């Protein structure tokens, strides 16, 4: 950062001034002052709208229902005793892990296929395959909801063409869980595809040429060239998607609203039901804070991945 | 993924020219077949929404026959939904909130990204990491405390409350990708500006913003799509239909009673999804650049 130092020293002399600048003017032109003023609104958003609410949530979760008395960790204890909530923990993990694995596999496969076809045609295919990611999920889930509708289900009609009996998509607990996962995979797989495609394109061709000269088979090329080169992007994307999927709300809200019998609730939708709809704000805050430890662990690994990548690129 | 790898593995290094070409052709075929299947699956829901929106109520209710085709297409669902004053209100609220949020986001994140990428100061590294960490904090973790805070400010049931909280969704990511774009601008440009006697703000306005314009467009598109699609905050903060933006308005208000007006519902959902889709159709490259920038530029 040598240039910055010279900038700071030179700036006052470069600007033509008749009178020697006052202290205030000097302050205003100091680099740190300018930088502070430029980042002030950002600090306001991070501090006032993220950090402060997060701390406030912890405080809220230690209050009783009417928010009049401090009850320590009792909200957490009550939740952990509750069968419905234990089911919510299980369902959130099952939903997030299954959906992310499927999204990653499908995304990788599509990126690979897209990478294989001539460059000229890639644009149009990419354009079509990215459509699910572009439509606001709350609205596209409405379409899925209609496709799953018990008596008019168009998916069941397609299945009936192959003489498969109708599936109770949203009425039976396992099918409802699978439906939520299907919609989430449909929405999220294109994101993986686009990330992996960018990563595939950044692998230098020389590496493949070298592998070919060494007589590598297709599988070996994938295993020893492509995957190591993409490892970082794969882990960042998977971890990032794990956070987003784990915290998902809109798909569950529109598709099942937690039903049948609260069996498809995830943390976010259960927190909403307890906190906002039933009016027990402290316990709702406790529900959503259960996400925090897991998110913190994932965030740590994402950050490590990003730092490694910065070093590899050689910034 | 192993679909293309397998046939090559069988041959090892002893290729013959003919078999190599056959393999290539086979790989290409399998690629196209998978892409066609994927495209059908990916486009089926929006296609079916459109088909439903084009049907009359009688045709939707008719259980005989293929639901995937429309026999007597009609635009009456679109006309009905556009004539619905409440729906037009949702649209207007969405436009208002989105435009304000995009402006606020860019005004916050572009100067901040400039300071963080070019003006090293005490704590700037930590702040950059903090920006990324806040990007990882999901809205579903914050909506309950924010519900209390927004309620305390008297902004529940007001689009201003949404304008206040949406920056938590947009600012961290936009700042993050702008840091990447600004950092890629060569230092020589700064020096040239300094020799010409430019101050910091002039440097930002005259050099960094024009040079990083693709990044700014990508960030703007991101802020636009995120605020248009935001769902958790409006669901929590807005219960009065006349203040609702489109997402929650369509989902909560157009679904009424036991007999749904499916045609109108689908027409409404499609119209609501139209602005981001149009932006995407025209600015796909910027959109994709913005998507991938987060991980590849960091």
Coordinates of C-alpha atoms in Angstrom, one line a residue:
Chain A
X1 CA 0.0 0.0 0.0
X2 CA 2.9 2.4 -0.7
X3 CA 0.8 4.4 -3.1
X4 CA -1.8 5.1 -0.4
X5 CA 0.8 6.6 1.8
X6 CA 2.0 8.9 -0.9
X7 CA -1.5 9.8 -1.7
X8 CA -2.1 10.8 1.8
X9 CA 1.0 13.0 2.0
X10 CA 0.6 14.6 -1.4
X11 CA -3.0 15.4 -1.4
X12 CA -2.8 18.7 0.6
X13 CA 0.1 20.0 -1.5
X14 CA -1.5 19.1 -4.8
X15 CA -4.7 21.0 -4.2
X16 CA -3.9 24.7 -4.7
X17 CA -4.8 26.7 -1.7
X18 CA -4.3 30.4 -1.0
X19 CA -4.6 30.4 2.8
X20 CA -3.1 27.7 5.0
X21 CA -6.0 25.2 5.8
X22 CA -7.6 25.3 9.2
X23 CA -7.6 22.3 11.5
X24 CA -11.2 21.5 10.5
X25 CA -10.3 21.6 6.8
X26 CA -7.3 19.4 7.5
X27 CA -9.5 16.9 9.4
X28 CA -12.0 16.9 6.5
X29 CA -9.3 16.0 4.0
X30 CA -7.6 13.4 6.2
X31 CA -7.8 10.0 4.6
X32 CA -9.2 8.3 7.7
X33 CA -11.9 10.9 8.1
X34 CA -13.0 10.5 4.6
X35 CA -13.0 6.7 4.8
X36 CA -14.9 6.9 8.1
X37 CA -17.6 9.1 6.6
X38 CA -17.9 6.8 3.5
X39 CA -18.3 3.7 5.6
X40 CA -20.6 5.3 8.2
X41 CA -23.9 4.3 6.5
X42 CA -22.6 0.7 6.1
X43 CA -21.7 0.6 9.8
X44 CA -25.2 1.8 10.5
X45 CA -26.7 -1.0 8.6
X46 CA -24.4 -3.7 10.0
X47 CA -24.6 -2.4 13.6
X48 CA -28.1 -1.1 13.8
X49 CA -30.0 -3.6 11.6
X50 CA -28.0 -6.8 12.0
X51 CA -25.7 -6.9 15.1
X52 CA -28.1 -5.0 17.4
X53 CA -31.2 -7.1 16.4
X54 CA -29.1 -10.3 16.8
X55 CA -28.1 -9.3 20.3
X56 CA -31.6 -8.1 21.0
X57 CA -32.9 -11.5 20.0
X58 CA -30.8 -13.2 22.6
X59 CA -32.2 -10.8 25.2
X60 CA -35.8 -11.4 24.0
X61 CA -35.4 -15.1 24.2
X62 CA -34.7 -14.9 28.0
X63 CA -38.0 -13.2 28.7
X64 CA -41.4 -14.7 29.6
X65 CA -44.3 -14.7 27.2
X66 CA -45.6 -11.2 28.2
X67 CA -42.1 -9.9 28.2
X68 CA -42.3 -8.7 31.8
X69 CA -39.9 -11.0 33.6
X70 CA -36.5 -12.5 33.0
X71 CA -36.7 -16.3 33.0
X72 CA -33.2 -17.3 31.9
X73 CA -33.0 -20.3 29.6
X74 CA -36.4 -21.6 30.3
X75 CA -37.7 -20.9 26.8
X76 CA -34.9 -23.1 25.4
X77 CA -35.7 -25.8 28.0
X78 CA -39.4 -25.8 27.2
X79 CA -38.6 -26.1 23.5
X80 CA -36.3 -29.0 23.9
X81 CA -38.9 -30.8 25.9
X82 CA -41.5 -30.3 23.2
X83 CA -42.0 -33.1 20.8
X84 CA -43.1 -30.8 18.0
X85 CA -39.9 -28.8 18.3
X86 CA -37.7 -31.9 18.4
X87 CA -39.4 -32.9 15.2
X88 CA -38.7 -29.4 13.8
X89 CA -35.0 -29.8 14.5
X90 CA -35.0 -33.2 12.8
X91 CA -37.0 -32.0 9.8
X92 CA -34.8 -28.8 9.3
X93 CA -31.6 -30.9 9.2
X94 CA -33.2 -33.6 7.0
X95 CA -34.6 -31.0 4.6
X96 CA -31.4 -28.9 4.4
X97 CA -29.0 -31.8 4.0
X98 CA -31.0 -33.7 1.5
X99 CA -31.8 -30.7 -0.6
X100 CA -28.3 -29.4 -0.7
X101 CA -26.8 -32.7 -1.7
X102 CA -29.3 -33.1 -4.5
X103 CA -28.8 -29.5 -5.7
X104 CA -25.0 -30.0 -5.6
X105 CA -25.2 -33.2 -7.6
X106 CA -27.7 -32.0 -10.2
X107 CA -25.9 -28.6 -10.5
X108 CA -22.6 -30.3 -11.1
X109 CA -24.1 -32.7 -13.6
X110 CA -25.8 -29.9 -15.5
X111 CA -22.7 -27.7 -15.4
X112 CA -20.7 -30.6 -16.8
X113 CA -23.2 -31.3 -19.6
X114 CA -23.3 -27.6 -20.4
X115 CA -19.5 -27.4 -20.5
X116 CA -19.5 -30.2 -23.1
X117 CA -21.6 -28.7 -25.8
X118 CA -20.3 -26.1 -28.2
X119 CA -19.8 -22.6 -26.7
X120 CA -22.2 -21.0 -29.2
X121 CA -25.2 -23.0 -27.8
X122 CA -24.3 -22.6 -24.2
X123 CA -25.9 -19.2 -23.7
X124 CA -29.4 -20.2 -24.7
X125 CA -29.3 -23.4 -22.6
X126 CA -27.9 -21.5 -19.6
X127 CA -30.7 -18.9 -20.1
X128 CA -33.4 -21.5 -20.0
X129 CA -32.0 -23.5 -17.1
X130 CA -31.6 -20.4 -14.9
X131 CA -35.2 -19.4 -15.1
X132 CA -36.3 -21.1 -11.7
X133 CA -33.7 -19.1 -9.9
X134 CA -35.0 -15.8 -11.4
X135 CA -38.7 -16.2 -10.4
X136 CA -39.3 -15.0 -6.8
X137 CA -39.6 -18.4 -5.0
X138 CA -42.8 -17.4 -3.2
X139 CA -44.5 -17.1 -6.6
X140 CA -43.1 -20.1 -8.3
X141 CA -44.0 -22.2 -5.3
X142 CA -47.6 -21.1 -5.9
X143 CA -47.3 -22.8 -9.3
X144 CA -45.9 -26.0 -7.6
X145 CA -48.7 -25.9 -5.1
X146 CA -51.2 -25.9 -7.9
X147 CA -49.4 -28.7 -9.6
X148 CA -49.6 -30.7 -6.3
X149 CA -53.3 -29.9 -5.7
X150 CA -54.9 -33.2 -4.7
X151 CA -57.8 -33.4 -7.2
X152 CA -56.4 -31.4 -10.1
X153 CA -52.7 -32.4 -9.8
X154 CA -51.1 -32.1 -13.2
X155 CA -48.2 -34.2 -12.0
X156 CA -50.6 -37.0 -11.0
X157 CA -52.1 -36.8 -14.5
X158 CA -48.7 -37.3 -16.0
X159 CA -48.1 -40.2 -13.7
X160 CA -51.4 -41.7 -14.7
X161 CA -50.3 -41.7 -18.3
X162 CA -47.7 -44.2 -17.2
X163 CA -50.3 -45.9 -15.0
X164 CA -48.7 -44.9 -11.7
X165 CA -51.3 -44.4 -9.0
X166 CA -52.0 -40.8 -7.8
X167 CA -49.6 -39.5 -5.2
X168 CA -50.9 -37.6 -2.1
X169 CA -48.3 -34.9 -2.6
X170 CA -49.1 -32.6 0.3
X171 CA -51.4 -34.7 2.3
X172 CA -49.1 -37.4 3.6
X173 CA -46.1 -36.6 5.8
X174 CA -43.3 -38.2 3.8
X175 CA -44.7 -37.1 0.5
X176 CA -45.1 -33.5 1.9
X177 CA -41.5 -33.6 3.0
X178 CA -40.4 -34.8 -0.4
X179 CA -42.5 -32.2 -2.1
X180 CA -40.8 -29.4 -0.2
X181 CA -37.4 -30.8 -1.1
X182 CA -38.4 -31.2 -4.8
X183 CA -39.4 -27.5 -5.0
X184 CA -36.3 -26.4 -3.2
X185 CA -34.0 -28.4 -5.4
X186 CA -35.9 -27.1 -8.5
X187 CA -35.3 -23.6 -7.3
X188 CA -31.7 -24.0 -6.1
X189 CA -30.0 -26.3 -8.6
X190 CA -29.6 -23.7 -11.3
X191 CA -27.5 -21.6 -8.9
X192 CA -25.1 -24.5 -8.3
X193 CA -25.0 -25.0 -12.1
X194 CA -24.0 -21.5 -12.8
X195 CA -21.4 -21.5 -10.0
X196 CA -19.9 -24.8 -11.2
X197 CA -19.9 -23.7 -14.8
X198 CA -17.9 -20.6 -14.0
X199 CA -15.5 -22.8 -12.0
X200 CA -15.2 -25.3 -14.8
X201 CA -14.4 -22.6 -17.3
X202 CA -11.6 -21.3 -15.0
X203 CA -9.7 -24.6 -15.1
X204 CA -6.8 -24.1 -17.5
X205 CA -6.9 -26.2 -20.7
X206 CA -3.1 -27.0 -20.3
X207 CA -4.0 -29.2 -17.2
X208 CA -6.3 -31.3 -19.3
X209 CA -3.7 -31.5 -22.1
X210 CA -1.1 -32.6 -19.7
X211 CA -3.5 -35.2 -18.3
X212 CA -4.2 -36.5 -21.8
X213 CA -0.5 -36.8 -22.5
X214 CA -0.1 -38.8 -19.3
X215 CA -2.9 -41.1 -20.6
X216 CA -5.6 -40.1 -18.1
X217 CA -9.0 -41.6 -18.6
X218 CA -12.1 -39.5 -18.4
X219 CA -12.7 -40.5 -14.8
X220 CA -9.1 -39.7 -13.9
X221 CA -9.4 -36.3 -15.5
X222 CA -12.4 -35.6 -13.4
X223 CA -10.9 -37.0 -10.2
X224 CA -7.4 -35.6 -10.4
X225 CA -7.8 -32.4 -12.4
X226 CA -11.4 -31.0 -12.3
X227 CA -12.4 -31.8 -8.7
X228 CA -9.2 -30.5 -7.1
X229 CA -9.4 -27.3 -9.1
X230 CA -13.0 -26.8 -8.2
X231 CA -12.8 -28.0 -4.6
X232 CA -12.8 -24.5 -3.2
X233 CA -15.8 -23.3 -5.2
X234 CA -17.7 -26.5 -4.5
X235 CA -17.2 -26.2 -0.7
X236 CA -18.1 -22.5 -0.7
X237 CA -21.2 -23.0 -2.7
X238 CA -22.4 -26.0 -0.7
X239 CA -21.8 -24.3 2.7
X240 CA -23.5 -21.1 1.5
X241 CA -26.4 -23.0 0.2
X242 CA -26.6 -25.0 3.4
X243 CA -27.2 -21.7 5.3
X244 CA -29.8 -20.5 2.9
X245 CA -31.6 -23.8 2.7
X246 CA -31.5 -24.3 6.5
X247 CA -33.0 -20.8 7.0
X248 CA -35.6 -21.3 4.2
X249 CA -39.0 -19.9 4.9
X250 CA -41.0 -19.1 1.7
X251 CA -41.3 -22.5 0.2
X252 CA -42.5 -24.2 3.3
X253 CA -44.9 -21.3 4.1
X254 CA -46.5 -21.4 0.6
X255 CA -46.5 -25.1 0.0
X256 CA -47.5 -26.8 3.3
X257 CA -47.5 -24.0 5.9
X258 CA -46.0 -26.5 8.2
X259 CA -48.7 -29.1 7.7
X260 CA -49.8 -31.9 7.7
X261 CA -50.0 -31.7 11.5
X262 CA -46.9 -29.5 11.9
X263 CA -44.7 -32.3 10.3
X264 CA -43.0 -30.2 7.7
X265 CA -42.1 -27.2 9.8
X266 CA -38.5 -26.0 9.6
X267 CA -36.9 -23.5 12.1
X268 CA -38.0 -20.4 10.2
X269 CA -41.7 -21.4 9.7
X270 CA -42.0 -22.7 13.3
X271 CA -40.4 -19.5 14.7
X272 CA -42.9 -17.5 12.6
X273 CA -45.8 -19.5 13.9
X274 CA -44.8 -19.4 17.5
X275 CA -43.4 -15.8 17.5
X276 CA -45.6 -13.8 15.2
X277 CA -48.8 -15.8 14.7
X278 CA -49.2 -17.1 18.3
X279 CA -47.7 -13.9 19.7
X280 CA -45.1 -15.6 21.9
X281 CA -42.2 -13.3 20.7
X282 CA -39.6 -14.6 23.2
X283 CA -40.1 -18.2 22.4
X284 CA -40.1 -17.5 18.7
X285 CA -36.8 -15.7 19.1
X286 CA -35.5 -18.8 20.9
X287 CA -36.6 -21.0 18.1
X288 CA -34.8 -19.0 15.4
X289 CA -31.7 -18.7 17.7
X290 CA -31.4 -22.5 17.6
X291 CA -30.2 -21.9 14.0
X292 CA -27.3 -19.8 15.2
X293 CA -24.7 -22.4 16.4
X294 CA -25.0 -24.3 13.1
X295 CA -24.8 -21.1 11.0
X296 CA -21.8 -19.9 12.9
X297 CA -19.9 -23.2 12.3
X298 CA -20.8 -23.0 8.6
X299 CA -19.8 -19.4 8.3
X300 CA -16.4 -20.1 9.8
X301 CA -15.7 -22.7 7.1
X302 CA -17.0 -20.5 4.3
X303 CA -14.7 -17.7 5.5
X304 CA -11.8 -20.1 5.6
X305 CA -12.6 -21.3 2.1
X306 CA -12.8 -17.7 0.8
X307 CA -9.5 -16.7 2.4
X308 CA -7.8 -19.8 0.9
X309 CA -9.2 -18.9 -2.5
X310 CA -7.9 -15.4 -2.2
X311 CA -4.4 -16.7 -1.5
X312 CA -4.6 -19.2 -4.3
X313 CA -5.6 -16.5 -6.8
X314 CA -2.7 -14.6 -5.5
X315 CA -4.3 -11.3 -4.7
Chain B
X1 CA -21.3 -36.7 -14.1
X2 CA -19.8 -40.1 -14.8
X3 CA -22.0 -40.6 -17.8
X4 CA -19.4 -39.0 -20.1
X5 CA -16.5 -40.3 -18.2
X6 CA -17.4 -44.0 -18.4
X7 CA -17.0 -44.7 -22.1
X8 CA -13.6 -43.0 -22.3
X9 CA -12.4 -45.0 -19.3
X10 CA -13.1 -48.2 -21.2
X11 CA -10.7 -47.4 -24.0
X12 CA -7.8 -46.1 -22.0
X13 CA -5.0 -44.5 -24.1
X14 CA -5.2 -46.8 -27.1
X15 CA -7.7 -44.6 -29.0
X16 CA -8.4 -45.1 -32.7
X17 CA -9.4 -42.0 -34.6
X18 CA -12.8 -43.5 -35.5
X19 CA -13.7 -44.5 -32.0
X20 CA -12.6 -41.2 -30.6
X21 CA -15.0 -39.4 -32.9
X22 CA -17.8 -41.8 -32.0
X23 CA -17.1 -41.2 -28.4
X24 CA -17.2 -37.4 -28.9
X25 CA -20.5 -37.8 -30.6
X26 CA -21.9 -40.0 -27.9
X27 CA -20.8 -37.5 -25.2
X28 CA -22.5 -34.7 -27.2
X29 CA -25.7 -36.7 -27.5
X30 CA -25.8 -37.5 -23.8
X31 CA -25.1 -33.8 -23.0
X32 CA -28.0 -32.7 -25.2
X33 CA -30.4 -35.4 -23.9
X34 CA -29.7 -34.4 -20.3
X35 CA -30.0 -30.7 -21.1
X36 CA -33.4 -31.3 -22.8
X37 CA -34.7 -33.3 -19.8
X38 CA -33.4 -30.6 -17.4
X39 CA -34.9 -27.8 -19.4
X40 CA -38.3 -29.5 -19.5
X41 CA -38.3 -30.0 -15.7
X42 CA -37.0 -26.5 -15.0
X43 CA -39.5 -24.8 -17.3
X44 CA -42.6 -27.0 -16.6
X45 CA -43.9 -25.1 -13.5
X46 CA -43.8 -21.6 -15.1
X47 CA -45.2 -23.2 -18.3
X48 CA -48.1 -24.8 -16.4
X49 CA -48.8 -21.5 -14.6
X50 CA -49.1 -19.8 -18.0
X51 CA -51.4 -22.6 -19.3
X52 CA -53.6 -22.3 -16.2
X53 CA -53.7 -18.5 -16.5
X54 CA -54.9 -18.9 -20.1
X55 CA -57.8 -21.2 -19.3
X56 CA -61.4 -20.4 -18.4
X57 CA -62.6 -21.4 -14.9
X58 CA -64.8 -24.1 -16.5
X59 CA -61.8 -25.6 -18.4
X60 CA -59.7 -25.6 -15.2
X61 CA -62.5 -27.4 -13.3
X62 CA -62.9 -30.0 -16.0
X63 CA -61.1 -33.1 -14.8
X64 CA -61.3 -35.0 -18.1
X65 CA -58.4 -34.6 -20.6
X66 CA -54.9 -33.4 -20.5
X67 CA -54.4 -30.5 -18.1
X68 CA -51.1 -29.4 -19.8
X69 CA -52.8 -28.1 -22.9
X70 CA -55.3 -25.2 -23.3
X71 CA -58.3 -25.7 -25.6
X72 CA -59.9 -22.3 -25.7
X73 CA -57.3 -19.8 -24.6
X74 CA -58.6 -16.6 -23.1
X75 CA -57.0 -13.5 -21.6
X76 CA -59.9 -12.9 -19.2
X77 CA -57.9 -14.0 -16.1
X78 CA -55.2 -11.4 -16.9
X79 CA -57.9 -8.8 -17.5
X80 CA -59.6 -9.6 -14.3
X81 CA -56.4 -9.5 -12.2
X82 CA -55.3 -6.2 -13.8
X83 CA -58.7 -4.8 -13.1
X84 CA -58.4 -5.7 -9.5
X85 CA -57.6 -2.6 -7.6
X86 CA -55.9 -4.4 -4.7
X87 CA -53.5 -6.2 -7.1
X88 CA -52.5 -2.9 -8.7
X89 CA -51.9 -1.6 -5.2
X90 CA -49.6 -4.5 -4.5
X91 CA -47.7 -3.8 -7.7
X92 CA -47.4 -0.1 -6.8
X93 CA -46.1 -0.9 -3.3
X94 CA -43.5 -3.3 -4.7
X95 CA -42.3 -0.8 -7.2
X96 CA -42.1 1.9 -4.5
X97 CA -40.2 -0.2 -2.0
X98 CA -37.9 -1.8 -4.6
X99 CA -36.9 1.5 -6.2
X100 CA -36.2 3.2 -2.8
X101 CA -34.2 0.1 -1.5
X102 CA -32.1 -0.1 -4.7
X103 CA -31.2 3.6 -4.4
X104 CA -30.5 3.4 -0.7
X105 CA -28.4 0.2 -1.2
X106 CA -26.2 1.7 -3.9
X107 CA -25.7 5.0 -2.0
X108 CA -24.5 2.9 1.0
X109 CA -22.5 0.2 -0.6
X110 CA -20.6 1.9 -3.4
X111 CA -18.9 4.5 -1.2
X112 CA -18.3 2.0 1.5
X113 CA -16.8 -0.5 -1.0
X114 CA -14.6 2.2 -2.3
X115 CA -13.3 3.1 1.1
X116 CA -12.8 -0.6 2.0
X117 CA -10.9 -1.5 -1.2
X118 CA -8.8 1.6 -1.6
X119 CA -8.4 3.5 1.6
X120 CA -6.8 1.1 4.1
X121 CA -7.6 2.4 7.5
X122 CA -7.7 1.0 11.0
X123 CA -10.1 -2.0 11.1
X124 CA -10.8 -2.0 7.3
X125 CA -9.9 -5.7 7.0
X126 CA -12.1 -6.6 9.9
X127 CA -15.0 -4.5 8.5
X128 CA -14.7 -6.3 5.1
X129 CA -14.9 -9.6 6.9
X130 CA -17.8 -8.3 8.9
X131 CA -19.6 -7.4 5.7
X132 CA -19.3 -10.9 4.4
X133 CA -20.4 -12.4 7.7
X134 CA -23.6 -10.2 7.8
X135 CA -24.3 -11.5 4.3
X136 CA -24.4 -15.0 5.8
X137 CA -26.9 -14.0 8.5
X138 CA -30.3 -15.1 7.2
X139 CA -33.4 -12.9 7.4
X140 CA -35.2 -15.7 9.2
X141 CA -32.9 -15.2 12.2
X142 CA -33.5 -11.5 12.4
X143 CA -37.2 -11.0 11.7
X144 CA -38.4 -11.5 15.3
X145 CA -36.2 -8.9 16.9
X146 CA -36.7 -6.6 13.8
X147 CA -40.5 -7.1 14.3
X148 CA -40.1 -5.7 17.8
X149 CA -37.8 -2.8 16.6
X150 CA -40.0 -1.9 13.6
X151 CA -43.1 -2.1 15.9
X152 CA -41.4 0.1 18.4
X153 CA -40.8 2.7 15.7
X154 CA -44.5 2.5 14.7
X155 CA -43.6 1.3 11.2
X156 CA -45.5 -2.0 11.2
X157 CA -48.0 -2.1 8.3
X158 CA -46.0 0.5 6.4
X159 CA -43.9 0.3 3.3
X160 CA -41.4 2.6 5.1
X161 CA -40.7 -0.2 7.6
X162 CA -39.8 -2.4 4.6
X163 CA -37.5 0.2 3.2
X164 CA -35.8 0.4 6.5
X165 CA -35.1 -3.4 6.9
X166 CA -34.6 -4.5 3.3
X167 CA -31.0 -3.1 3.2
X168 CA -30.1 -6.0 5.6
X169 CA -30.7 -8.3 2.6
X170 CA -29.0 -6.2 -0.1
X171 CA -26.2 -4.0 1.4
X172 CA -23.8 -6.7 2.5
X173 CA -23.7 -8.6 -0.8
X174 CA -23.6 -5.5 -2.9
X175 CA -20.8 -4.1 -0.8
X176 CA -18.9 -7.4 -1.0
X177 CA -19.0 -7.7 -4.8
X178 CA -18.2 -4.0 -5.3
X179 CA -15.1 -4.4 -3.1
X180 CA -14.1 -7.1 -5.6
X181 CA -14.7 -5.0 -8.6
X182 CA -13.0 -1.9 -7.2
X183 CA -10.0 -4.0 -6.1
X184 CA -9.5 -5.2 -9.7
X185 CA -9.1 -1.6 -11.0
X186 CA -5.3 -0.9 -11.5
X187 CA -3.6 1.4 -9.1
X188 CA -2.1 3.4 -12.0
X189 CA -5.6 5.0 -12.6
X190 CA -5.6 6.4 -9.0
X191 CA -2.1 7.8 -9.4
X192 CA -3.0 9.5 -12.7
X193 CA -6.1 11.0 -11.0
X194 CA -3.9 12.2 -8.1
X195 CA -1.4 13.8 -10.4
X196 CA -4.3 15.7 -12.0
X197 CA -5.2 16.9 -8.5
X198 CA -8.4 14.9 -7.8
X199 CA -9.6 14.3 -4.3
X200 CA -11.0 11.1 -3.0
X201 CA -14.6 11.8 -3.9
X202 CA -13.7 13.0 -7.3
X203 CA -11.7 9.8 -7.8
X204 CA -14.7 7.7 -6.8
X205 CA -17.1 9.7 -9.0
X206 CA -14.9 10.3 -12.1
X207 CA -12.9 7.1 -12.2
X208 CA -14.1 4.2 -10.1
X209 CA -17.8 4.4 -10.8
X210 CA -17.4 4.6 -14.6
X211 CA -14.8 1.9 -14.7
X212 CA -16.6 -0.4 -12.4
X213 CA -20.0 0.2 -14.2
X214 CA -20.5 -3.5 -15.0
X215 CA -20.1 -4.3 -11.3
X216 CA -22.5 -1.6 -10.4
X217 CA -25.1 -2.9 -12.8
X218 CA -24.7 -6.4 -11.4
X219 CA -25.1 -5.1 -7.9
X220 CA -28.2 -3.1 -8.9
X221 CA -29.8 -6.1 -10.5
X222 CA -29.1 -8.1 -7.4
X223 CA -30.6 -5.5 -5.1
X224 CA -33.6 -5.2 -7.4
X225 CA -34.3 -9.0 -7.6
X226 CA -33.8 -9.5 -3.8
X227 CA -36.1 -6.7 -2.8
X228 CA -38.7 -7.7 -5.3
X229 CA -38.7 -11.3 -4.1
X230 CA -38.4 -10.5 -0.4
X231 CA -40.9 -12.5 1.5
X232 CA -40.1 -13.0 5.2
X233 CA -40.1 -9.4 6.2
X234 CA -43.3 -8.3 4.5
X235 CA -45.0 -11.5 5.8
X236 CA -44.1 -10.6 9.3
X237 CA -44.5 -6.8 9.2
X238 CA -47.4 -6.2 6.9
X239 CA -50.9 -7.4 7.6
X240 CA -53.0 -4.6 6.0
X241 CA -53.7 -5.5 2.3
X242 CA -53.3 -2.0 1.1
X243 CA -49.6 -1.8 2.3
X244 CA -48.6 -5.3 1.0
X245 CA -46.0 -5.7 -1.7
X246 CA -46.6 -8.3 -4.5
X247 CA -45.1 -11.5 -3.0
X248 CA -47.1 -11.6 0.2
X249 CA -50.1 -9.9 -1.4
X250 CA -50.5 -12.6 -4.1
X251 CA -49.9 -15.4 -1.7
X252 CA -52.1 -14.2 1.1
X253 CA -54.9 -12.1 -0.4
X254 CA -55.7 -13.8 -3.7
X255 CA -56.2 -17.1 -2.0
X256 CA -59.5 -16.8 -0.4
X257 CA -62.1 -19.3 0.8
X258 CA -62.3 -22.9 -0.4
X259 CA -62.8 -22.3 -4.1
X260 CA -59.7 -20.8 -5.5
X261 CA -59.8 -18.7 -8.6
X262 CA -56.8 -20.6 -9.9
X263 CA -56.7 -18.9 -13.3
X264 CA -56.5 -15.5 -11.7
X265 CA -54.1 -16.6 -9.0
X266 CA -51.6 -17.9 -11.7
X267 CA -52.1 -14.8 -13.8
X268 CA -51.3 -12.7 -10.8
X269 CA -48.2 -14.7 -9.9
X270 CA -46.9 -14.6 -13.4
X271 CA -47.4 -10.8 -13.7
X272 CA -45.7 -10.4 -10.3
X273 CA -42.7 -12.5 -11.5
X274 CA -42.5 -10.6 -14.8
X275 CA -40.2 -7.6 -13.8
X276 CA -37.3 -9.8 -12.5
X277 CA -37.7 -12.1 -15.5
X278 CA -37.6 -9.2 -18.0
X279 CA -34.5 -7.7 -16.3
X280 CA -32.9 -11.1 -16.4
X281 CA -33.8 -11.7 -20.1
X282 CA -32.2 -8.4 -21.1
X283 CA -29.2 -8.3 -18.7
X284 CA -28.4 -12.0 -18.4
X285 CA -24.7 -11.6 -18.5
X286 CA -24.6 -8.9 -15.8
X287 CA -27.0 -11.1 -13.8
X288 CA -24.7 -14.1 -14.0
X289 CA -21.6 -12.0 -13.3
X290 CA -23.2 -10.8 -10.1
X291 CA -24.2 -14.3 -9.1
X292 CA -20.7 -15.7 -9.6
X293 CA -18.8 -12.6 -8.4
X294 CA -19.5 -13.4 -4.7
X295 CA -17.4 -16.5 -4.7
X296 CA -14.9 -16.0 -7.5
X297 CA -13.8 -12.4 -6.8
X298 CA -13.6 -12.7 -3.0

